[in-house]
Coordinates of C-alpha atoms and ligand atoms in Angstrom, one line a residue:
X1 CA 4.6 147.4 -283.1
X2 CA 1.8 149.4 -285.3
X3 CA -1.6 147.9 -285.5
X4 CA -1.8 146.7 -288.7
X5 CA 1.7 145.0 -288.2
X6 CA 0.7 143.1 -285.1
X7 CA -2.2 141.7 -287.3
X8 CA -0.2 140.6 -289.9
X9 CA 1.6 138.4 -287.4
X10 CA -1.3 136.8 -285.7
X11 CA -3.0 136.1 -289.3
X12 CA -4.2 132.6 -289.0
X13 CA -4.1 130.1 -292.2
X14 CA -5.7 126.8 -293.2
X15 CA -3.6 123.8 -293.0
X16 CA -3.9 119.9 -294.2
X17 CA -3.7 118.0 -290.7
X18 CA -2.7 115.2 -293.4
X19 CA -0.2 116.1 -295.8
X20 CA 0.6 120.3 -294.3
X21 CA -0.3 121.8 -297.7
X22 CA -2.2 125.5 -297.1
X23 CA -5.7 125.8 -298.2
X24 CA -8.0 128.7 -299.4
X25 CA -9.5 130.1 -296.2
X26 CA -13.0 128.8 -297.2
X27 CA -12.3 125.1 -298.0
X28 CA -13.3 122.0 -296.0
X29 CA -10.9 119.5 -297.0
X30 CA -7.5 119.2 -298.4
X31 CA -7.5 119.6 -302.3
X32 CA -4.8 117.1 -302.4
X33 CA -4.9 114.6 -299.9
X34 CA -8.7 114.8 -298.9
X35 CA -7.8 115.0 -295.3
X36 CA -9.3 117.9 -292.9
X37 CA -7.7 121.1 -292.5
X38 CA -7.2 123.4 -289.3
X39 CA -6.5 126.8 -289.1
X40 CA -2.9 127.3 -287.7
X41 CA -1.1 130.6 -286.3
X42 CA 2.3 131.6 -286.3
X43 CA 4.5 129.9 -283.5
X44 CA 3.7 131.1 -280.3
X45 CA 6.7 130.0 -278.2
X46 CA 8.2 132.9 -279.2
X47 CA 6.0 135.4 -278.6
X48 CA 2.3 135.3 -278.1
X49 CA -0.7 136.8 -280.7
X50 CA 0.0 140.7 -280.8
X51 CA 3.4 140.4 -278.9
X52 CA 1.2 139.7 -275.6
X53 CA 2.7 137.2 -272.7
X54 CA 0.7 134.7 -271.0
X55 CA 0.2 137.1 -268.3
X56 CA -0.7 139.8 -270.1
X57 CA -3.4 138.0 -272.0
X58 CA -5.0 136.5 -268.7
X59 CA -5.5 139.5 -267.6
X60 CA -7.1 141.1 -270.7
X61 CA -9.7 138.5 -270.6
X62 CA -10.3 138.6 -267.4
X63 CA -10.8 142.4 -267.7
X64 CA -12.9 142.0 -270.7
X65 CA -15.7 140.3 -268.3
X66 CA -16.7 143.6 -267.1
X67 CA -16.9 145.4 -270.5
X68 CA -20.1 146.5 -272.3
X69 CA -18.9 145.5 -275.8
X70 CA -20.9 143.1 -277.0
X71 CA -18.1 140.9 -278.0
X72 CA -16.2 141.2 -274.6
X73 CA -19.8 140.3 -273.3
X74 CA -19.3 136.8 -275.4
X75 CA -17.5 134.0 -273.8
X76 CA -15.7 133.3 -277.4
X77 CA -14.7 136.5 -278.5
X78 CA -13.8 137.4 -275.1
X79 CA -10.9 135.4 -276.0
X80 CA -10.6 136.9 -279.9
X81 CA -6.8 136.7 -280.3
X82 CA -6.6 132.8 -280.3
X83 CA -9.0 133.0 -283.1
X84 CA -9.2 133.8 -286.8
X85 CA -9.8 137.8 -287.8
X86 CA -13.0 138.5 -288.3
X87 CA -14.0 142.2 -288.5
X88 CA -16.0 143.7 -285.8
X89 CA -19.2 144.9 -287.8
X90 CA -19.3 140.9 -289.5
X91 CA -19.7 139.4 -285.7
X92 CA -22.9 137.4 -285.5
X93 CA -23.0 136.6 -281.3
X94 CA -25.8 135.7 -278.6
X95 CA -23.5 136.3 -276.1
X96 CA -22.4 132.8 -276.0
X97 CA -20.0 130.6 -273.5
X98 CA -19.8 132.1 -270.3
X99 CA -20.6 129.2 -269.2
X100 CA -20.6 127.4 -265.5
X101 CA -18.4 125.0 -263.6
X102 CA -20.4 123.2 -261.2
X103 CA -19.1 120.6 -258.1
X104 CA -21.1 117.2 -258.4
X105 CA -20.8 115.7 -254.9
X106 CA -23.3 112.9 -255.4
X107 CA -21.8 111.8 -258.9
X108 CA -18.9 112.1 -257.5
X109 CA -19.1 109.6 -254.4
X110 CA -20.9 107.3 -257.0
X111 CA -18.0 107.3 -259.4
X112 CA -15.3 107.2 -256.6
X113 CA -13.6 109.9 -257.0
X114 CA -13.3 112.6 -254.8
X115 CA -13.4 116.0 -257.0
X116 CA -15.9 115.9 -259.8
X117 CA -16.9 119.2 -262.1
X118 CA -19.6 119.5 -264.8
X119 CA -18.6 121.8 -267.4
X120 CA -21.9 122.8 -268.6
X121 CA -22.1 123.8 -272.2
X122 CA -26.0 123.5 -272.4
X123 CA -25.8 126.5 -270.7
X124 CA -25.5 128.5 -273.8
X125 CA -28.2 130.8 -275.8
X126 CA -29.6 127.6 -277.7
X127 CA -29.0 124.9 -275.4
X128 CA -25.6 123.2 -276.5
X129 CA -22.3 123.5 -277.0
X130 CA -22.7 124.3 -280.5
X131 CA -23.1 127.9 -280.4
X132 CA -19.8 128.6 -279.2
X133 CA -18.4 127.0 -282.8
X134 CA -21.5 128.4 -284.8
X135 CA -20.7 132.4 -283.6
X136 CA -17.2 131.9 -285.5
X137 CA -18.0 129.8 -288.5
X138 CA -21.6 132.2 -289.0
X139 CA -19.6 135.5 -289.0
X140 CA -17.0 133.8 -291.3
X141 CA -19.9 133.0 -293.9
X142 CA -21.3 136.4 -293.3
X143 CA -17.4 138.1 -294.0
X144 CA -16.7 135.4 -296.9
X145 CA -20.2 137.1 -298.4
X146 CA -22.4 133.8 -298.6
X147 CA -26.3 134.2 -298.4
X148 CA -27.1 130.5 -297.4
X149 CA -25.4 128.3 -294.7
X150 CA -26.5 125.2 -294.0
X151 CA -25.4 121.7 -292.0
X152 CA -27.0 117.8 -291.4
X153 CA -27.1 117.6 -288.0
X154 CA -28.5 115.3 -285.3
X155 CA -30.2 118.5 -284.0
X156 CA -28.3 120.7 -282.2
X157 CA -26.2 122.2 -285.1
X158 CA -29.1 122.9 -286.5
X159 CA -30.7 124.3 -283.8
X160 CA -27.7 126.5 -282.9
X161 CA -26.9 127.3 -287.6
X162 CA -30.4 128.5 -287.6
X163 CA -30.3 131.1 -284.4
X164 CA -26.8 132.5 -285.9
X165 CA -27.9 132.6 -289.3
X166 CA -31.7 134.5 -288.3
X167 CA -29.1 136.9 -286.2
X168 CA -26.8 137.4 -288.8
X169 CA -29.1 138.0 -291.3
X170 CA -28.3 134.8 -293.5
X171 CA -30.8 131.9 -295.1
X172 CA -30.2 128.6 -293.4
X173 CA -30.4 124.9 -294.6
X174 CA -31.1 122.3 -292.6
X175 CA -30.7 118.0 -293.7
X176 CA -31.8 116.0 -290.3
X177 CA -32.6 112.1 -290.3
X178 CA -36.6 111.4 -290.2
X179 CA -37.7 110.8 -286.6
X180 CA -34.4 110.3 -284.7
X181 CA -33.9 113.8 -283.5
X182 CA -35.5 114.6 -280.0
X183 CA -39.1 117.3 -280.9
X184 CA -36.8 120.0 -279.0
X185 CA -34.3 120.3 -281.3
X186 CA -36.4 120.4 -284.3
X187 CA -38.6 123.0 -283.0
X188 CA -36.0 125.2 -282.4
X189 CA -34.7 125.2 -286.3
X190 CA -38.4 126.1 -287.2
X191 CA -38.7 128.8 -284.6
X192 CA -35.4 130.3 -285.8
X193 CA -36.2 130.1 -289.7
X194 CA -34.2 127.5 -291.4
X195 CA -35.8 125.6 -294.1
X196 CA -36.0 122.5 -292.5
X197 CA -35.7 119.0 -294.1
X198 CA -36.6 115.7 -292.4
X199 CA -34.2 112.7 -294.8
X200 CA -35.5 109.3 -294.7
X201 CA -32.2 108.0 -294.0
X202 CA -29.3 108.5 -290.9
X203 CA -27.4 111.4 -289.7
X204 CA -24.4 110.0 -292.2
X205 CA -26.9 110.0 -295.1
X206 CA -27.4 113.7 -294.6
X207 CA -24.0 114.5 -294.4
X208 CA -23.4 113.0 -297.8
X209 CA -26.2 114.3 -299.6
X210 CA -25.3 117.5 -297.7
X211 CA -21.7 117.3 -299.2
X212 CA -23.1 117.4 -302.6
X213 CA -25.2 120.0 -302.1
X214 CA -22.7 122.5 -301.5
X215 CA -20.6 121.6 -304.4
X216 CA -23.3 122.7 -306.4
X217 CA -24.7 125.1 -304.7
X218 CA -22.8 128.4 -303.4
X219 CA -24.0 127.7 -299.9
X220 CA -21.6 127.3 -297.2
X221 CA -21.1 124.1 -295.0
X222 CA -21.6 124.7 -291.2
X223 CA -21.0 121.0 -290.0
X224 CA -18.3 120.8 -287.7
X225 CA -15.6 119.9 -290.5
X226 CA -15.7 123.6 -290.3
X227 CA -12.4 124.5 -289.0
X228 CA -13.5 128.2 -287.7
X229 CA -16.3 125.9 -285.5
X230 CA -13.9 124.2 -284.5
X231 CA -12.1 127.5 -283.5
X232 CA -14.6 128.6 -281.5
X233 CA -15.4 125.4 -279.6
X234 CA -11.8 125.6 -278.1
X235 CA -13.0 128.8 -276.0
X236 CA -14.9 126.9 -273.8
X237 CA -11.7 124.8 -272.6
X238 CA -9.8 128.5 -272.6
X239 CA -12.6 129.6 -270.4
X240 CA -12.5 125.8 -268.8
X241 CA -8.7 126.9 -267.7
X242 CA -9.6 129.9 -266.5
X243 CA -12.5 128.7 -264.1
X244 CA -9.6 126.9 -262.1
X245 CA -7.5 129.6 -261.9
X246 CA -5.2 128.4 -265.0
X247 CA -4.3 124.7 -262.6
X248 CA -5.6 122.2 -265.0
X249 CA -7.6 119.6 -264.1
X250 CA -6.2 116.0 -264.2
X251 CA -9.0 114.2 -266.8
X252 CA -11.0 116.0 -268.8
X253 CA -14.1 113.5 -270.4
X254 CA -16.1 114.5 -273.6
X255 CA -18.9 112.4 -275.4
X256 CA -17.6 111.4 -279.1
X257 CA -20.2 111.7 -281.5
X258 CA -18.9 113.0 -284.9
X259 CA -15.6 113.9 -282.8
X260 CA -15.3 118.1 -283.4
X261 CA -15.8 118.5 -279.8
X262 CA -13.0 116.5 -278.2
X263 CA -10.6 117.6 -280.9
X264 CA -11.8 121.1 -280.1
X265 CA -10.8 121.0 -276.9
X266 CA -7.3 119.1 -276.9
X267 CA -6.4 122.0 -279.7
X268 CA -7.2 124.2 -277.1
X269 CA -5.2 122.6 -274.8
X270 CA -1.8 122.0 -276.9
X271 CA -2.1 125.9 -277.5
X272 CA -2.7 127.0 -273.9
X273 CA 0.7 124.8 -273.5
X274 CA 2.4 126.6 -276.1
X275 CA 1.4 129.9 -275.0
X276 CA 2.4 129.3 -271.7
X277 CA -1.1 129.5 -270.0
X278 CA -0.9 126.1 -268.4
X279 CA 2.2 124.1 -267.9
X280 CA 1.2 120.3 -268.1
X281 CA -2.4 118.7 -270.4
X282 CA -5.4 117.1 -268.7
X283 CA -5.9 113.4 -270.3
X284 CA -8.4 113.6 -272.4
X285 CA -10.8 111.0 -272.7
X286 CA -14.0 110.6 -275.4
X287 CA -17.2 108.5 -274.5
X288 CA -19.3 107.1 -277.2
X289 CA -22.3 104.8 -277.0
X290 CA -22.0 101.4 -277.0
X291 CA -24.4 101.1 -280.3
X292 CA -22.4 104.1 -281.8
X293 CA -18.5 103.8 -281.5
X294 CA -16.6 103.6 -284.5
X295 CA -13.4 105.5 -282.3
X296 CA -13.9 103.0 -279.9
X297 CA -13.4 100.1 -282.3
X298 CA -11.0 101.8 -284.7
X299 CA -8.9 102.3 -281.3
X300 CA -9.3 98.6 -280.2
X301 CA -9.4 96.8 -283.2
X302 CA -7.0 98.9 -286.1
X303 CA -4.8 100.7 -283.4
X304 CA -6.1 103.5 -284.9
X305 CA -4.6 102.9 -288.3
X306 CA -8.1 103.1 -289.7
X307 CA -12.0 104.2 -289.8
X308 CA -14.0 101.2 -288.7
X309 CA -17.9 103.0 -289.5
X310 CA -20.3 101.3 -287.9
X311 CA -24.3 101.7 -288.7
X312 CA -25.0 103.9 -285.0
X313 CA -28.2 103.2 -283.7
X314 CA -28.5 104.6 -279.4
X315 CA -31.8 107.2 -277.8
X316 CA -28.7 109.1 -277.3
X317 CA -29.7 110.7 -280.2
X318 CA -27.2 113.7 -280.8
X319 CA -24.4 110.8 -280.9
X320 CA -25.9 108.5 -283.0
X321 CA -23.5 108.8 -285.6
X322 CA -21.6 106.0 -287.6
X323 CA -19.0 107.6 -289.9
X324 CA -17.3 110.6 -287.6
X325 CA -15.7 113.3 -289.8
X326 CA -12.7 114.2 -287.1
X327 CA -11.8 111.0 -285.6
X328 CA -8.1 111.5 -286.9
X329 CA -7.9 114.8 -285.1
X330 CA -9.7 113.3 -282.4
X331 CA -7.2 110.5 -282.3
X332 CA -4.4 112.6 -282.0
X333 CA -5.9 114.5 -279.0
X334 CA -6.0 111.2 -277.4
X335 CA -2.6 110.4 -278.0
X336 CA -0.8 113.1 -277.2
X337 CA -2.9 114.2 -274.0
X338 CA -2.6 110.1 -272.8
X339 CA -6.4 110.2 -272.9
X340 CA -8.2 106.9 -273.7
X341 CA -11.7 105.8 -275.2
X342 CA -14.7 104.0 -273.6
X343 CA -18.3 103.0 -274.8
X344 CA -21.2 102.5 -272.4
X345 CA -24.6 100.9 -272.6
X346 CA -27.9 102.0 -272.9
X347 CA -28.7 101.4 -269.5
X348 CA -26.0 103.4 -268.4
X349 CA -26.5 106.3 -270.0
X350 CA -29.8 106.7 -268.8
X351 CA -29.2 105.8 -264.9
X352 CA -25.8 108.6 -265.5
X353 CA -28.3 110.7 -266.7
X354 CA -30.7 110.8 -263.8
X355 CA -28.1 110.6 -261.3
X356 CA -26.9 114.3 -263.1
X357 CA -30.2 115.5 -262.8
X358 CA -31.0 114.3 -259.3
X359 CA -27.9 116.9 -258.9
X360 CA -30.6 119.6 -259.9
X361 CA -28.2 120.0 -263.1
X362 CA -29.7 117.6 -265.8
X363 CA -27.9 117.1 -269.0
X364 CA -29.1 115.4 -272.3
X365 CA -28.6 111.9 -272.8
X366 CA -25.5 112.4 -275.3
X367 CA -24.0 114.4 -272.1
X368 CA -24.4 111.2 -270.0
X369 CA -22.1 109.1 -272.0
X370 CA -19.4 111.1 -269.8
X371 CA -20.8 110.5 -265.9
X372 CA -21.1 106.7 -267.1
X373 CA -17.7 106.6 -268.8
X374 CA -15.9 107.9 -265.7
X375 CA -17.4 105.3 -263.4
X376 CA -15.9 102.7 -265.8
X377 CA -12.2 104.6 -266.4
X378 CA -12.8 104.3 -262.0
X379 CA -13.0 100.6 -262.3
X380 CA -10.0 99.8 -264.6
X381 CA -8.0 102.2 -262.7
X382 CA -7.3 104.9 -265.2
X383 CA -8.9 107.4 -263.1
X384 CA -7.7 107.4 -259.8
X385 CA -10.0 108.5 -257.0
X386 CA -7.9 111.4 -255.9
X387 CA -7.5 113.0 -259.4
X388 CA -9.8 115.8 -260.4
X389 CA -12.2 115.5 -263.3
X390 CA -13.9 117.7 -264.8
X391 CA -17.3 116.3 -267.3
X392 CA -18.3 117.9 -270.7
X393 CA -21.9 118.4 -270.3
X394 CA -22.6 118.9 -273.8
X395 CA -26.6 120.3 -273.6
X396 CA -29.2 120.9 -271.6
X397 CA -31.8 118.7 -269.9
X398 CA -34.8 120.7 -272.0
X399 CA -33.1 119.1 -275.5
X400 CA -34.7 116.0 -274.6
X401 CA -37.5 115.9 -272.3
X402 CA -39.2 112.9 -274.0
X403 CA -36.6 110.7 -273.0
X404 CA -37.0 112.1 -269.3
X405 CA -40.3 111.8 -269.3
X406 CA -40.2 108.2 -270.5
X407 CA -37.0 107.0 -268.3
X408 CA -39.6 108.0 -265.1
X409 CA -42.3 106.8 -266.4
X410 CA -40.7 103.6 -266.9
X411 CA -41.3 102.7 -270.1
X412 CA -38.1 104.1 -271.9
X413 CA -36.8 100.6 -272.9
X414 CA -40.4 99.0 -273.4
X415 CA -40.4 96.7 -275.8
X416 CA -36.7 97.2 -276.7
X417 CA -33.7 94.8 -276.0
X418 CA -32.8 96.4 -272.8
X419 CA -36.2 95.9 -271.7
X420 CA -35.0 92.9 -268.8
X421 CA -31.6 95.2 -267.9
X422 CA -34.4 97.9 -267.2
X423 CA -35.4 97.3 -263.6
X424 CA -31.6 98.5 -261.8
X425 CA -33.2 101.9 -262.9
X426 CA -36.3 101.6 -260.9
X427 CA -34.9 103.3 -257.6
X428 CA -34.3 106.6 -259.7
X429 CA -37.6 106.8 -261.5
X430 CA -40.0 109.3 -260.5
X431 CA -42.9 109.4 -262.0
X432 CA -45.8 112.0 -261.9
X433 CA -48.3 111.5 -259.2
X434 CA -52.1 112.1 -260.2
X435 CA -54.3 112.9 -257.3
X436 CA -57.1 114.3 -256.5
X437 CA -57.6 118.4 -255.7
X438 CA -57.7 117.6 -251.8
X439 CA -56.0 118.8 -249.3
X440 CA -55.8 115.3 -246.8
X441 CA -54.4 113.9 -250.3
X442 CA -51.3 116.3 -250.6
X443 CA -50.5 115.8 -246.7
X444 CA -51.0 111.9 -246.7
X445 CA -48.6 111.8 -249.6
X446 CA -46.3 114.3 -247.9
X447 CA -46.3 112.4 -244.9
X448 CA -45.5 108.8 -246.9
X449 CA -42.7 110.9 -248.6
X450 CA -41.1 111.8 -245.2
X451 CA -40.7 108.1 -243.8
Ligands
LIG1 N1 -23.3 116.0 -277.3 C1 -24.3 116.6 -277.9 C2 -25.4 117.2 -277.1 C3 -24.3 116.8 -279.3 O1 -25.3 117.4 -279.9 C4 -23.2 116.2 -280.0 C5 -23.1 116.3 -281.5 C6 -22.2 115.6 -279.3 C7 -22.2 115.5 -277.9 C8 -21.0 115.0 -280.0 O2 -20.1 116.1 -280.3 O3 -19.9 115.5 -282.7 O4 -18.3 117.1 -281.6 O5 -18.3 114.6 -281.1 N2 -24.1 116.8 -282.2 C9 -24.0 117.0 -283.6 C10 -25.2 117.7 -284.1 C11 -23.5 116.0 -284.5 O6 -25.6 117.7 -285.3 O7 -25.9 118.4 -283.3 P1 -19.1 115.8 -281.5

């Protein structure tokens, strides 16, 4: 087959998850239904993207690992032929994904099960998972010919839009509630360029201000209704695949916070299936804070017929979201995987959280939602202790180092409702010692330490 033939075949399209109609290839929603659309690719079973078989393309990206091509060097475009075209010279990448499996013995024992993974997506160039979306939907913008992108974000888009848009070359936008996204995150979008905008409202009054915005303006959207993000955040569960030698894991467990990442993955999953990488899906599970789980309560109280929004308040900042954009595609994910959902408290996010980092991993408290999830899916017998799971780790333990600093200090629930529940988190605070510059001082403590 000639070059230009084979692309032809693996041209992608955009696609109403609601009603099937096609969609220009830079549209958000369906212009008849509303719904959100997907980018789809000619039927696999057949025959796979470029007339390659599931062998063949295993071992292409494995090969490309050792490659000096920038994108071979990127853990998304590594895997370029399960994503939309996008010509070479428009590619905007840090060298993102790549990122590490790690064992977690200690969580592990503590949940009950006996083989427990972190998939850690803060391991990427700005800290979260969002950079292996952004490097798609950026160089999209960047081929479409936009000057401005921009996104509302509880922090971490925006950190992640404003690094791809100063490397492609692009002016970025950024809409972020007033004083509920961690100092980390915020610093990032001004070290990277955007203009940045604090909102005196939520993370789902941004959105809708953002909403209007680019209907007036020709900027284009980078929240993760973006369907080439979403593209690109399905490479990490390729890559996921790959890391266990193509065996899938029994449960895979993701935080839910505007739902992209979940849905992400199982689309990633359903297409490994059809393209005969893997033969059976991982259950996929989503995690959502107690005070922020409209997909729990839609689940449990509609059956998922419909959107219960709730107003999200949790210090897991990055998932304090009310109004989730992809629960439908989230739901389905669910569903067909045999997945289920779970919401967790305050309390245990933040003892999950410590218990990660006493791991010497760490993970932000959004990322938690999944260690603290899995002990409760333990408990009702959904996960059974000899199945494997593997965590989402979402971002890094540097996106929030206030709330570290304040779990062991003690004084992260002063003065809040949770304040009594606090104290079961006293045997994994450690706080700073201040001492004085002697010698005898260090050993005595040393010596204490030891007993
Ligand atoms: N974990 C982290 C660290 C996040 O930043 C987010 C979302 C999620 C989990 C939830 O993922 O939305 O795909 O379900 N953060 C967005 C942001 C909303 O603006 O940074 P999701």
């Amino acid at each position: 087959m000639s070059e230009s033939a084979a692309q032809t075949e693996s041209a992608s399209e955009l696609r109403c998850i609601g009603c099937g109609q096609t969609a220009l290839p830079d549209r958000f929603r369906c212009e008849h239904c509303r719904d959100l659309l997907e980018i789809i690719y000619p039927p696999w079973e057949d025959r796979g993207p470029g007339g390659l078989s599931s062998v063949a393309l295993k071992r292409l990206w494995r090969d490309r690992r050792s490659s000096l091509d920038p994108a071979d060097q990127s853990g998304v475009w590594r895997f370029r032929e399960i994503l939309p075209e996008i010509a070479r010279p428009q590619i905007i990448t840090i060298r993102e994904g790549n990122t590490p499996v790690y064992e977690l013995p200690h969580c592990a024992k503590s949940a009950g099960v006996d083989q427990l993974y972190a998939k850690h997506q803060g391991m990427n160039p700005t800290g979260s998972f969002k950079d292996t979306g952004m490097t798609v939907a950026a160089s999209f913008a960047r081929q479409a010919g936009y000057k401005w992108v921009a996104c509302a974000s509880t922090g971490n888009t925006s950190a992640s839009m404003a690094a791809y848009a100063a490397r492609g070359g692009l002016h970025s936008l950024v809409l972020i509630p007033d004083g509920k996204i961690s100092w980390s995150k915020l610093s990032q979008s001004l070290d990277y360029g955007a203009i940045t905008c604090q909102l005196k409202t939520d993370f789902d009054g941004c959105v809708r201000v953002l909403n209007e915005v680019v209907q007036r303006m020709p900027v284009y959207l980078l929240n993760s209704v973006n369907p080439y993000r979403v593209e690109g955040q399905k490479t990490s569960a390729f890559e996921l695949l790959e890391q266990f030698g193509w065996e899938p894991p029994d449960h895979i467990i993701v935080p839910g916070g505007n739902l992209a990442n979940s849905s992400a993955i199982g689309k990633a999953l359903r297409e490994m299936k059809q393209l005969g990488l893997i033969s059976r899906l991982p259950k996929i599970s989503v995690i959502q804070a107690e005070g922020a789980n409209p997909l729990v309560r839609t689940i449990r109280e509609t059956g998922g017929e419909q959107l219960i929004a709730v107003h999200a308040d949790t210090m897991a900042t990055a998932i304090r979201i009310g109004n989730p954009a992809s629960w439908k595609k989230a739901l389905r994910v669910i569903r067909e995987s045999g997945g289920t959902v779970e919401q967790v408290s305050e309390i245990e996010i933040a003892a999950a959280k410590a218990e990660i980092g006493a791991e010497g991993i760490g993970c932000e408290p959004a990322s938690a939602v999944t260690l603290a999830g899995l002990k409760k899916l333990v408990t009702q017998g959904f996960v059974k202790p000899n199945e494997s799971v593997v965590l989402v780790l979402t971002g890094h333990v540097l996106k929030d180092s206030e709330y570290t600093l304040k779990f062991h200090r003690g004084d992260l629930f002063t003065d809040s409702q949770f304040q009594k529940d606090a104290d079961v988190l006293k045997p994994q605070q450690r706080a700073p010692i201040t001492l004085e510059p002697s010698v005898e001082a260090v050993i005595e403590l040393l010596q204490s330490a030891e007993k």
